Short mmCIF file of C-alpha atoms and ligand atoms in Angstrom, two decimals:
data_model
loop_
_atom_site.label_atom_id
_atom_site.label_comp_id
_atom_site.label_asym_id
_atom_site.label_seq_id
_atom_site.Cartn_x
_atom_site.Cartn_y
_atom_site.Cartn_z
CA MET A 36 10.86 -17.04 -10.02
CA LYS A 37 11.62 -14.04 -7.82
CA GLN A 38 9.36 -11.06 -8.43
CA LYS A 39 11.06 -7.69 -8.81
CA ILE A 40 9.06 -5.10 -6.93
CA ILE A 41 9.17 -1.40 -6.10
CA ILE A 42 7.21 -0.32 -3.02
CA ASP A 43 5.61 3.11 -3.29
CA THR A 44 4.46 4.16 0.17
CA ASP A 45 3.56 6.84 2.75
CA PRO A 46 4.46 5.06 6.03
CA GLY A 47 2.12 4.81 8.13
CA GLN A 48 1.98 1.90 10.63
CA ASP A 49 0.31 -0.52 8.20
CA ASP A 50 2.72 0.52 5.43
CA ALA A 51 5.55 -0.28 7.86
CA VAL A 52 4.22 -3.80 8.43
CA ALA A 53 3.90 -4.26 4.65
CA ILE A 54 7.51 -3.20 4.15
CA LEU A 55 8.69 -5.59 6.87
CA LEU A 56 6.71 -8.45 5.30
CA ALA A 57 8.32 -7.77 1.93
CA LEU A 58 11.84 -7.52 3.36
CA ALA A 59 11.29 -10.77 5.26
CA SER A 60 10.51 -12.58 2.01
CA PRO A 61 13.72 -12.50 -0.07
CA GLU A 62 13.09 -15.90 -1.67
CA GLU A 63 10.03 -14.57 -3.48
CA LEU A 64 10.56 -10.81 -3.62
CA ASP A 65 13.45 -8.75 -4.88
CA VAL A 66 12.72 -5.29 -3.42
CA LEU A 67 14.45 -2.91 -5.84
CA ALA A 68 13.61 0.23 -3.88
CA ILE A 69 11.17 2.06 -1.67
CA VAL A 70 9.74 5.30 -3.02
CA CYS A 71 7.90 7.65 -0.67
CA VAL A 72 4.90 9.80 -1.52
CA ALA A 73 2.95 12.44 0.39
CA GLY A 74 -0.04 10.82 2.09
CA ASN A 75 -0.63 9.77 5.69
CA VAL A 76 1.84 12.47 6.72
CA PRO A 77 3.86 14.95 4.62
CA LEU A 78 6.69 13.61 2.49
CA ALA A 79 9.65 14.67 4.64
CA GLN A 80 8.17 12.89 7.67
CA ASN A 81 7.21 9.71 5.87
CA SER A 82 10.60 9.51 4.14
CA THR A 83 12.16 9.51 7.61
CA ASN A 84 9.69 6.80 8.62
CA ALA A 85 10.65 4.62 5.66
CA ARG A 86 14.32 4.91 6.63
CA LYS A 87 13.49 3.94 10.24
CA ILE A 88 11.61 0.84 9.12
CA VAL A 89 14.34 -0.28 6.75
CA GLU A 90 16.90 0.11 9.55
CA LEU A 91 14.65 -1.82 11.91
CA SER A 92 14.58 -4.68 9.40
CA GLY A 93 18.35 -4.74 9.11
CA ARG A 94 18.15 -4.54 5.27
CA LEU A 95 20.39 -1.50 4.88
CA ASP A 96 20.93 -2.32 1.21
CA ILE A 97 17.45 -1.14 0.19
CA PRO A 98 17.54 2.26 -1.58
CA ILE A 99 14.92 4.79 -0.49
CA TYR A 100 13.74 7.71 -2.62
CA ALA A 101 11.46 10.65 -1.97
CA GLY A 102 8.86 11.36 -4.63
CA CYS A 103 6.06 13.92 -4.90
CA VAL A 104 5.32 16.39 -2.10
CA ARG A 105 1.69 16.84 -3.06
CA PRO A 106 -1.07 15.37 -5.24
CA MET A 107 -1.26 16.17 -8.96
CA ARG A 108 -3.98 18.81 -8.73
CA ARG A 109 -5.11 19.12 -5.13
CA SER A 110 -3.83 20.20 -1.75
CA LEU A 111 -2.53 17.38 0.38
CA VAL A 112 -4.93 15.74 2.85
CA THR A 113 -3.14 13.83 5.63
CA ALA A 114 -4.24 11.30 8.27
CA GLU A 115 -2.50 12.18 11.54
CA HIS A 116 -5.84 11.47 13.26
CA VAL A 117 -5.20 7.79 12.50
CA HIS A 118 -1.42 7.46 12.41
CA GLY A 119 -0.36 10.06 15.01
CA LYS A 120 1.79 13.16 14.64
CA THR A 121 4.77 11.33 13.16
CA GLY A 122 2.72 8.91 11.06
CA LEU A 123 4.55 6.14 12.84
CA ASP A 124 3.53 6.72 16.45
CA GLY A 125 3.83 3.74 18.80
CA PRO A 126 7.39 2.47 19.27
CA THR A 127 10.39 4.71 19.82
CA LEU A 128 12.63 3.97 16.86
CA PRO A 129 16.13 5.48 16.59
CA GLU A 130 16.76 8.39 14.24
CA PRO A 131 17.81 6.73 10.97
CA LYS A 132 21.39 6.86 9.75
CA ILE A 133 20.87 5.66 6.19
CA GLU A 134 20.34 8.48 3.76
CA LEU A 135 17.70 9.13 1.17
CA ARG A 136 18.92 8.79 -2.41
CA GLN A 137 19.33 12.14 -4.14
CA GLN A 138 17.37 11.25 -7.28
CA HIS A 139 13.68 12.24 -7.27
CA GLY A 140 11.43 9.21 -6.79
CA VAL A 141 9.57 9.80 -10.05
CA ASP A 142 12.85 10.06 -11.99
CA PHE A 143 13.96 6.83 -10.34
CA LEU A 144 10.76 5.07 -11.43
CA ILE A 145 11.13 6.29 -15.01
CA ALA A 146 14.82 5.45 -15.30
CA THR A 147 14.41 2.01 -13.72
CA LEU A 148 11.42 1.06 -15.84
CA ARG A 149 13.01 2.37 -19.05
CA ALA A 150 16.01 0.14 -18.40
CA ALA A 151 13.88 -2.92 -17.58
CA GLU A 152 12.76 -5.74 -19.86
CA PRO A 153 9.05 -5.63 -20.77
CA ARG A 154 6.63 -6.72 -18.01
CA THR A 155 9.28 -7.45 -15.42
CA ILE A 156 8.68 -5.04 -12.52
CA THR A 157 5.67 -5.03 -10.21
CA LEU A 158 4.72 -1.74 -8.56
CA CYS A 159 3.25 -2.13 -5.09
CA THR A 160 1.44 1.03 -4.10
CA LEU A 161 0.52 1.53 -0.45
CA GLY A 162 -0.38 5.23 -0.60
CA PRO A 163 -1.78 7.83 -3.01
CA LEU A 164 -0.88 7.07 -6.62
CA THR A 165 0.83 10.41 -7.35
CA ASN A 166 4.35 9.11 -8.07
CA VAL A 167 3.20 6.33 -10.39
CA ALA A 168 0.80 8.61 -12.27
CA MET A 169 3.43 11.34 -12.64
CA ALA A 170 5.87 8.77 -14.02
CA LEU A 171 3.24 7.49 -16.49
CA VAL A 172 2.31 11.00 -17.62
CA THR A 173 5.98 11.98 -18.05
CA ALA A 174 7.09 8.79 -19.81
CA PRO A 175 4.08 6.80 -21.08
CA GLU A 176 6.36 4.20 -22.69
CA ILE A 177 7.23 2.79 -19.26
CA ALA A 178 3.75 1.24 -18.99
CA SER A 179 4.95 -1.68 -21.11
CA ARG A 180 7.74 -2.42 -18.62
CA VAL A 181 5.40 -2.84 -15.67
CA ARG A 182 4.34 -6.40 -15.02
CA ALA A 183 1.50 -5.35 -12.73
CA ILE A 184 0.40 -2.74 -10.24
CA VAL A 185 -0.85 -4.17 -6.96
CA MET A 186 -2.46 -1.27 -5.16
CA MET A 187 -4.06 -0.76 -1.77
CA GLY A 188 -6.85 1.65 -2.43
CA GLY A 189 -10.51 2.06 -3.18
CA ALA A 190 -13.66 0.55 -1.75
CA TYR A 191 -17.11 -0.28 -2.97
CA PHE A 192 -19.16 -2.50 -0.67
CA GLU A 193 -17.46 -1.04 2.42
CA VAL A 194 -17.69 2.49 0.97
CA GLY A 195 -15.41 5.17 2.41
CA ASN A 196 -13.04 5.70 5.32
CA ILE A 197 -11.97 9.33 4.75
CA THR A 198 -15.35 10.49 3.38
CA PRO A 199 -18.59 8.49 3.33
CA SER A 200 -17.81 7.41 -0.23
CA ALA A 201 -14.02 7.44 -0.67
CA GLU A 202 -11.06 5.44 0.59
CA PHE A 203 -8.05 7.53 1.75
CA ASN A 204 -5.38 6.62 -0.84
CA VAL A 205 -7.67 7.27 -3.80
CA TYR A 206 -9.29 10.33 -2.22
CA VAL A 207 -5.96 12.09 -1.64
CA ASP A 208 -5.13 12.02 -5.36
CA PRO A 209 -8.12 10.95 -7.47
CA GLU A 210 -6.59 12.30 -10.68
CA ALA A 211 -3.55 10.10 -10.13
CA ALA A 212 -5.77 7.07 -9.51
CA ASP A 213 -7.60 7.89 -12.74
CA VAL A 214 -4.33 7.93 -14.73
CA VAL A 215 -3.35 4.56 -13.25
CA LEU A 216 -6.76 2.95 -13.79
CA ARG A 217 -6.72 4.01 -17.45
CA SER A 218 -3.08 3.01 -18.05
CA GLY A 219 -3.75 -0.42 -19.52
CA ILE A 220 -1.31 -1.95 -17.00
CA PRO A 221 -2.66 -5.11 -15.29
CA ILE A 222 -3.94 -3.90 -11.91
CA THR A 223 -4.86 -5.82 -8.79
CA MET A 224 -6.75 -3.68 -6.31
CA VAL A 225 -6.87 -4.36 -2.58
CA PRO A 226 -9.87 -2.26 -1.53
CA LEU A 227 -11.34 -1.86 1.94
CA ASP A 228 -13.70 -4.69 0.95
CA ALA A 229 -10.74 -7.08 1.32
CA SER A 230 -8.67 -5.35 4.01
CA HIS A 231 -11.58 -4.86 6.40
CA GLY A 232 -11.65 -8.63 6.87
CA VAL A 233 -8.00 -8.72 7.98
CA LEU A 234 -8.21 -7.61 11.60
CA SER A 235 -5.29 -7.40 14.01
CA THR A 236 -7.13 -8.96 16.95
CA ARG A 237 -5.50 -9.23 20.38
CA ALA A 238 -4.77 -12.96 19.92
CA ARG A 239 -3.07 -12.33 16.57
CA LEU A 240 -0.97 -9.47 17.96
CA ASP A 241 -0.02 -11.58 20.99
CA ARG A 242 1.38 -14.25 18.66
CA ILE A 243 3.51 -11.62 16.90
CA GLY A 244 4.68 -10.17 20.24
CA ALA A 245 5.58 -13.67 21.46
CA LEU A 246 8.16 -13.99 18.68
CA GLY A 247 10.34 -11.89 20.99
CA ASN A 248 12.38 -10.25 18.21
CA ARG A 249 12.70 -6.47 17.88
CA CYS A 250 10.64 -6.34 14.68
CA GLY A 251 7.79 -8.35 16.20
CA LYS A 252 7.76 -6.12 19.27
CA ALA A 253 7.79 -2.98 17.12
CA VAL A 254 4.90 -4.27 14.99
CA VAL A 255 2.79 -4.81 18.11
CA LYS A 256 3.54 -1.27 19.34
CA LEU A 257 2.79 0.20 15.92
CA LEU A 258 -0.53 -1.60 15.59
CA ASN A 259 -1.52 -0.99 19.23
CA PHE A 260 -1.27 2.69 18.41
CA SER A 261 -3.02 2.80 15.04
CA GLU A 262 -5.82 0.42 16.01
CA ARG A 263 -7.25 2.85 18.57
CA PHE A 264 -8.88 4.94 15.87
CA ASP A 265 -10.40 1.97 14.04
CA LEU A 266 -11.59 0.21 17.19
CA ALA A 267 -13.48 3.31 18.24
CA LYS A 268 -14.85 3.86 14.74
CA TYR A 269 -15.94 0.37 13.74
CA GLY A 270 -16.38 -1.25 17.15
CA SER A 271 -14.57 -4.33 15.79
CA LYS A 272 -12.17 -6.69 17.59
CA GLY A 273 -9.14 -5.39 15.76
CA ALA A 274 -8.03 -2.87 13.16
CA PRO A 275 -7.84 -3.64 9.44
CA LEU A 276 -4.31 -4.31 8.23
CA HIS A 277 -4.68 -2.69 4.81
CA ASP A 278 -1.27 -2.34 3.18
CA PRO A 279 0.28 -5.71 4.13
CA CYS A 280 -2.46 -7.33 2.01
CA VAL A 281 -0.63 -6.06 -1.09
CA ILE A 282 2.54 -7.95 -0.19
CA ALA A 283 0.61 -11.00 1.05
CA TYR A 284 -1.16 -11.14 -2.32
CA LEU A 285 2.21 -11.33 -4.10
CA LEU A 286 3.40 -14.07 -1.76
CA GLN A 287 0.21 -16.11 -1.61
CA PRO A 288 -2.49 -14.96 -4.04
CA ASP A 289 -4.80 -17.78 -2.97
CA LEU A 290 -5.36 -15.94 0.34
CA PHE A 291 -7.68 -13.63 -1.59
CA GLU A 292 -10.79 -13.94 -3.73
CA GLY A 293 -11.77 -11.49 -6.40
CA ARG A 294 -12.87 -10.97 -9.96
CA GLN A 295 -11.88 -9.05 -13.07
CA ILE A 296 -14.10 -5.96 -13.37
CA ASN A 297 -14.18 -2.32 -14.40
CA VAL A 298 -13.27 0.27 -11.78
CA THR A 299 -13.59 3.99 -12.50
CA VAL A 300 -12.81 6.82 -10.10
CA GLU A 301 -14.90 9.94 -9.50
CA THR A 302 -12.88 13.10 -10.14
CA HIS A 303 -15.62 15.76 -10.46
CA SER A 304 -18.35 15.58 -7.83
CA GLU A 305 -17.30 17.15 -4.53
CA LEU A 306 -19.77 14.92 -2.69
CA THR A 307 -18.31 11.64 -3.94
CA MET A 308 -14.78 12.75 -4.87
CA GLY A 309 -12.39 9.79 -5.07
CA MET A 310 -15.12 7.16 -4.95
CA THR A 311 -14.12 4.02 -6.80
CA VAL A 312 -17.13 2.89 -8.79
CA ALA A 313 -16.71 -0.87 -9.13
CA ASP A 314 -18.86 -2.57 -11.77
CA TYR A 315 -18.86 -5.72 -9.66
CA TRP A 316 -22.02 -7.13 -11.24
CA GLN A 317 -20.85 -6.29 -14.77
CA ILE A 318 -23.74 -4.00 -15.53
CA THR A 319 -21.77 -2.04 -18.13
CA ASP A 320 -19.49 -3.05 -20.99
CA ARG A 321 -16.67 -0.84 -19.67
CA PRO A 322 -13.24 -2.47 -19.99
CA ARG A 323 -12.35 -4.87 -17.18
CA ASN A 324 -9.26 -3.01 -16.02
CA VAL A 325 -8.93 -4.33 -12.46
CA HIS A 326 -8.61 -7.63 -10.63
CA TYR A 327 -10.74 -6.56 -7.67
CA LEU A 328 -10.11 -8.43 -4.41
CA ARG A 329 -13.24 -8.70 -2.34
CA SER A 330 -12.26 -10.97 0.54
CA ALA A 331 -9.27 -12.45 2.32
CA ASP A 332 -8.55 -15.49 4.51
CA ALA A 333 -7.47 -13.60 7.63
CA ASP A 334 -6.26 -16.62 9.64
CA ARG A 335 -3.93 -17.77 6.89
CA PHE A 336 -2.84 -14.17 6.30
CA PHE A 337 -1.75 -13.80 9.94
CA ASP A 338 -0.02 -17.20 9.86
CA LEU A 339 2.02 -15.99 6.91
CA LEU A 340 2.76 -12.59 8.46
CA THR A 341 3.79 -14.08 11.80
CA ARG A 342 6.05 -16.72 10.22
CA ARG A 343 7.75 -14.09 8.05
CA LEU A 344 8.23 -11.56 10.85
CA ALA A 345 9.93 -14.32 12.86
CA ARG A 346 12.77 -14.27 10.31
CA LEU A 347 13.66 -10.62 11.01
CA PRO A 348 15.98 -9.34 13.75
C1 LIG B 185 -4.97 3.37 3.53
O1 LIG B 185 -4.89 4.68 4.05
C2 LIG B 185 -3.77 4.81 4.88
O2 LIG B 185 -4.07 5.55 6.01
C3 LIG B 185 -3.28 3.41 5.16
O3 LIG B 185 -1.87 3.39 5.31
C4 LIG B 185 -3.72 2.63 3.95
O4 LIG B 185 -2.77 2.71 2.92
C5 LIG B 185 -6.26 2.74 3.98
O5 LIG B 185 -7.35 3.48 3.53
CA1 LIG B 186 -0.52 3.56 3.30
#
């Protein structure tokens, strides 16, 4: 059966690839909307980016909403040092013609979930969790309508990428992550522990470039840009492709291995703010609120991504 999904995102090169993967998979995924959130770059810029990516894909029917301009309690932290000034540096994509919907992204989430049958919509979060948490705080009854949240965020064994102990998406809005982790909604977490195994090596990017279509070429330019930061930082043979793991998990869950554990987020200590404390060895009796993905089969992941991108213009 087709899964109904809403993509909540702050594009971002890897967010862009995730969106393209979802839009290239209409047999399995019914993308109800894309909702933008402040994260990699401020909201106005990443809402433009989302519109550019949707136009690139040719799926002009996908509604795009703008959500929260800043985290629940904190000032926004952005990541231009990774993603470039626009958040989508790399290819030159035309100024988008499709317009943002007028409704606020959080109001859209609430209205859509209120109208849905119980446990029918999956939320795919590729950025800070502000929009989802604000929707849950405003209308707690919508939790019962959500089938699952599949979120890119957090880290434990790989520790942090924006501070020594915190992953970017959780760090930007730890209070929002806390609301989501305590919501009782089934959560699958794609932490750095899984995404750091999914590297866009030269050979893998060459296969995508060889598709010859405009989306494949754009993906190579996007990832050529964003990988520079990670290559210098980690000295690896490619950059981690974080956000597309969320969509790949929906399409082919057997690409990933994980276990059901408790994850709690630090919201007090300045030193470890936004750290996701994963009880991977089940040392406590805290509730097992998260299906925590620890590893991924990168070769099969890139096979899937490449085959799906080949379907796009
Ligand atoms: C996450 O942070 C962002 O920069 C990426 O788009 C991804 O969602 C990885 O920590
Ligand atoms: Ca992202």
